[in-house]
Amino acid sequence: MAGEPLIQRTGTPENPIRIAVLFSGSGTGMNALFQHQENESCIHKTVLSITNKSDAGGILFANERDIPVEIETIDPTLTKQVRRIEQERRIMKHIEQYDVELIVLSGYMRILSEDFVSMYYPKIINIHPSLLPAFPGADVHSDVLSSQVRVSGCTVHVVDSGMDSGTILGQCRVPVFTEDSRASLAKRVQIEEHRLYPEIIDLICSGHEVVLDD
């Protein structure tokens, strides 16, 4: 089956693919991407960062590089369904304003609505701390340790309307040791996340063809 690029143009250092990063926490993965983009030959650039947490640690990393940060929190006065739609509409306005070509989720701890995903599919990608399709969802490392499997890892995938179910773009395996704690396993996986994610983004922005899952 023939594939096609996720983005309809190829980035160059002079005209890089414009990326928005959505994050909720410390932003260490986002910072690893920023560091990767400091390479003069990089063909993508983060032009916008968006968080749903006003105290997210990653705000500092964006500020250090003068990357615009938009803080779009949830309005608790609205019903659960309405507040998600209302928040995503605000996010969409920023994405359009900055002419974003690829949306990168980096520790963004909210499930995107089907409407949001369908608007930008397949130009939303995520990194998940397991070897999908095994161990989707939250608290992955605890689930891995409870299962007593000996290998875990991380997966970069296209975001679709399911739970961590989109087309897999790349994976990295990490050993699980009998003496591992949740923290030690998470740290080992995170090292590989910070390496793998920028590599896959490089491929996407260079026109690498992908066969999307039906």
Short mmCIF file of C-alpha atoms in Angstrom, two decimals:
data_model
loop_
_atom_site.label_atom_id
_atom_site.label_comp_id
_atom_site.label_asym_id
_atom_site.label_seq_id
_atom_site.Cartn_x
_atom_site.Cartn_y
_atom_site.Cartn_z
CA MET A 1 0.00 0.00 0.00
CA ALA A 2 1.36 3.41 -0.98
CA GLY A 3 1.91 5.98 1.71
CA GLU A 4 2.01 9.73 1.64
CA PRO A 5 3.66 12.50 3.70
CA LEU A 6 1.79 13.76 6.75
CA ILE A 7 2.71 17.31 5.70
CA GLN A 8 2.32 18.46 2.13
CA ARG A 9 5.63 20.25 1.91
CA THR A 10 9.21 19.53 2.93
CA GLY A 11 10.85 21.74 5.50
CA THR A 12 14.21 23.42 5.01
CA PRO A 13 16.44 25.34 7.43
CA GLU A 14 15.43 28.52 5.58
CA ASN A 15 11.70 27.66 5.58
CA PRO A 16 11.14 25.22 8.48
CA ILE A 17 7.92 23.39 9.23
CA ARG A 18 6.01 25.42 11.82
CA ILE A 19 5.25 23.43 14.99
CA ALA A 20 2.98 24.01 17.97
CA VAL A 21 3.73 22.03 21.14
CA LEU A 22 0.92 21.27 23.61
CA PHE A 23 2.09 20.45 27.15
CA SER A 24 0.77 20.26 30.69
CA GLY A 25 3.73 19.67 32.99
CA SER A 26 7.47 20.03 33.41
CA GLY A 27 8.14 20.37 29.69
CA THR A 28 11.34 18.29 29.68
CA GLY A 29 10.34 16.58 26.44
CA MET A 30 9.48 19.92 24.89
CA ASN A 31 12.85 21.27 25.99
CA ALA A 32 14.61 18.31 24.35
CA LEU A 33 12.86 19.30 21.12
CA PHE A 34 13.93 22.93 21.56
CA GLN A 35 17.53 21.82 22.00
CA HIS A 36 17.32 19.69 18.88
CA GLN A 37 15.96 22.64 16.91
CA GLU A 38 18.99 24.74 17.81
CA ASN A 39 20.92 22.78 15.18
CA GLU A 40 21.36 25.04 12.15
CA SER A 41 20.36 22.23 9.78
CA CYS A 42 17.04 21.56 11.54
CA ILE A 43 14.05 21.70 9.18
CA HIS A 44 11.36 22.46 11.76
CA LYS A 45 10.76 25.20 14.30
CA THR A 46 8.49 25.58 17.32
CA VAL A 47 6.57 28.80 16.77
CA LEU A 48 3.99 28.32 19.53
CA SER A 49 3.56 26.47 22.82
CA ILE A 50 0.21 25.93 24.49
CA THR A 51 -0.54 24.68 27.99
CA ASN A 52 -3.69 24.03 29.97
CA LYS A 53 -1.88 24.68 33.28
CA SER A 54 -0.96 28.17 34.41
CA ASP A 55 1.79 26.75 36.65
CA ALA A 56 3.26 24.27 34.15
CA GLY A 57 7.03 24.05 34.52
CA GLY A 58 7.51 23.97 30.76
CA ILE A 59 6.51 27.64 30.51
CA LEU A 60 10.01 28.52 31.70
CA PHE A 61 11.67 26.57 28.87
CA ALA A 62 9.55 28.38 26.26
CA ASN A 63 10.20 31.77 27.86
CA GLU A 64 13.95 31.15 27.85
CA ARG A 65 13.83 30.85 24.04
CA ASP A 66 11.24 33.59 23.46
CA ILE A 67 8.76 31.07 22.11
CA PRO A 68 5.19 32.35 22.53
CA VAL A 69 3.23 30.63 25.31
CA GLU A 70 -0.54 30.58 25.37
CA ILE A 71 -2.16 29.46 28.63
CA GLU A 72 -5.61 28.09 27.95
CA THR A 73 -7.14 26.69 31.11
CA ILE A 74 -10.51 25.02 31.47
CA ASP A 75 -13.46 27.17 32.52
CA PRO A 76 -14.86 25.26 35.54
CA THR A 77 -18.16 27.16 35.40
CA LEU A 78 -19.13 25.34 32.21
CA THR A 79 -20.40 21.78 31.93
CA LYS A 80 -17.78 19.09 31.25
CA GLN A 81 -18.56 18.71 27.56
CA VAL A 82 -19.06 22.41 26.86
CA ARG A 83 -15.86 23.48 28.62
CA ARG A 84 -13.75 21.08 26.55
CA ILE A 85 -15.17 22.42 23.29
CA GLU A 86 -14.79 26.01 24.45
CA GLN A 87 -11.16 25.49 25.47
CA GLU A 88 -10.30 23.74 22.22
CA ARG A 89 -11.80 26.58 20.22
CA ARG A 90 -9.41 28.96 21.92
CA ILE A 91 -6.52 26.63 21.10
CA MET A 92 -7.61 26.40 17.46
CA LYS A 93 -7.52 30.20 17.15
CA HIS A 94 -3.87 30.23 18.23
CA ILE A 95 -2.99 27.39 15.85
CA GLU A 96 -4.51 29.28 12.94
CA GLN A 97 -2.98 32.59 14.00
CA TYR A 98 0.53 31.12 13.99
CA ASP A 99 0.03 29.19 10.74
CA VAL A 100 0.95 25.91 12.45
CA GLU A 101 1.68 22.93 10.21
CA LEU A 102 2.28 20.18 12.80
CA ILE A 103 0.87 19.78 16.32
CA VAL A 104 3.14 17.97 18.77
CA LEU A 105 1.73 16.67 22.05
CA SER A 106 4.41 16.52 24.72
CA GLY A 107 2.98 15.51 28.06
CA TYR A 108 -0.37 17.12 27.27
CA MET A 109 -2.68 15.57 29.84
CA ARG A 110 -6.02 16.15 28.18
CA ILE A 111 -7.89 13.95 25.73
CA LEU A 112 -8.62 15.84 22.54
CA SER A 113 -12.15 15.79 21.19
CA GLU A 114 -13.04 13.98 17.97
CA ASP A 115 -13.86 17.36 16.39
CA PHE A 116 -10.42 18.74 17.21
CA VAL A 117 -8.64 15.63 15.95
CA SER A 118 -10.64 15.50 12.72
CA MET A 119 -9.85 19.17 12.06
CA TYR A 120 -6.08 18.53 11.96
CA TYR A 121 -5.68 14.78 11.34
CA PRO A 122 -3.10 13.39 10.59
CA LYS A 123 -0.99 16.39 11.61
CA ILE A 124 -1.20 15.74 15.37
CA ILE A 125 1.40 13.41 16.88
CA ASN A 126 2.03 12.13 20.39
CA ILE A 127 4.66 10.18 22.29
CA HIS A 128 3.49 7.47 24.67
CA PRO A 129 5.67 5.75 27.31
CA SER A 130 5.05 2.14 26.28
CA LEU A 131 5.33 -0.11 23.26
CA LEU A 132 1.88 0.40 21.85
CA PRO A 133 -0.54 -1.25 21.38
CA ALA A 134 0.49 -2.60 24.80
CA PHE A 135 -0.34 -0.45 27.82
CA PRO A 136 -2.33 2.49 26.44
CA GLY A 137 -3.77 5.11 28.77
CA ALA A 138 -2.42 6.68 31.94
CA ASP A 139 -0.06 5.40 34.68
CA VAL A 140 1.67 3.19 32.14
CA HIS A 141 4.80 2.45 34.16
CA SER A 142 2.82 1.04 37.08
CA ASP A 143 0.90 -1.17 34.67
CA VAL A 144 4.12 -2.38 33.06
CA LEU A 145 5.66 -3.28 36.42
CA SER A 146 2.51 -5.04 37.57
CA SER A 147 2.47 -7.15 34.40
CA GLN A 148 6.07 -8.34 34.99
CA VAL A 149 7.00 -7.92 31.33
CA ARG A 150 10.73 -7.58 30.73
CA VAL A 151 10.63 -4.99 27.95
CA SER A 152 8.88 -1.62 27.73
CA GLY A 153 9.69 1.51 25.76
CA CYS A 154 8.08 4.43 23.99
CA THR A 155 6.03 5.01 20.86
CA VAL A 156 5.48 8.01 18.60
CA HIS A 157 2.11 7.82 16.89
CA VAL A 158 -0.40 9.82 14.92
CA VAL A 159 -3.30 10.96 17.11
CA ASP A 160 -6.69 9.66 16.05
CA SER A 161 -10.06 9.56 17.81
CA GLY A 162 -9.13 6.50 19.90
CA MET A 163 -7.02 6.10 23.03
CA ASP A 164 -3.38 5.87 21.90
CA SER A 165 -4.58 3.96 18.84
CA GLY A 166 -3.23 5.95 15.90
CA THR A 167 -0.68 4.87 13.30
CA ILE A 168 2.68 4.06 14.88
CA LEU A 169 5.52 6.17 13.47
CA GLY A 170 8.41 4.85 15.56
CA GLN A 171 9.28 2.94 18.71
CA CYS A 172 12.21 2.35 21.03
CA ARG A 173 12.60 -0.63 23.37
CA VAL A 174 13.78 -0.28 26.98
CA PRO A 175 14.57 -3.15 29.37
CA VAL A 176 12.53 -3.60 32.52
CA PHE A 177 14.56 -4.86 35.49
CA THR A 178 13.20 -6.84 38.42
CA GLU A 179 14.43 -4.15 40.84
CA ASP A 180 12.79 -1.30 38.93
CA SER A 181 10.55 1.19 40.65
CA ARG A 182 8.06 3.29 38.76
CA ALA A 183 10.49 6.23 38.96
CA SER A 184 13.53 4.32 37.69
CA LEU A 185 11.63 2.83 34.76
CA ALA A 186 10.10 6.20 33.88
CA LYS A 187 13.55 7.83 33.87
CA ARG A 188 14.99 5.18 31.54
CA VAL A 189 12.05 5.49 29.15
CA GLN A 190 12.20 9.28 29.24
CA ILE A 191 15.80 9.29 28.02
CA GLU A 192 14.71 7.42 24.91
CA GLU A 193 11.62 9.61 24.47
CA HIS A 194 13.83 12.68 24.28
CA ARG A 195 15.92 11.03 21.58
CA LEU A 196 13.16 9.38 19.54
CA TYR A 197 10.62 12.20 19.31
CA PRO A 198 12.88 14.74 17.54
CA GLU A 199 14.10 11.99 15.16
CA ILE A 200 10.55 11.13 14.10
CA ILE A 201 9.66 14.81 13.73
CA ASP A 202 12.70 15.17 11.45
CA LEU A 203 11.36 12.34 9.28
CA ILE A 204 7.86 13.84 9.11
CA CYS A 205 9.18 17.25 8.14
CA SER A 206 11.48 15.79 5.47
CA GLY A 207 8.53 14.31 3.56
CA HIS A 208 8.79 10.73 4.82
CA GLU A 209 5.81 8.75 3.53
CA VAL A 210 3.44 7.10 6.00
CA VAL A 211 0.77 4.47 5.45
CA LEU A 212 -2.02 5.46 7.82
CA ASP A 213 -4.00 2.74 9.59
CA ASP A 214 -7.63 2.48 8.50
#
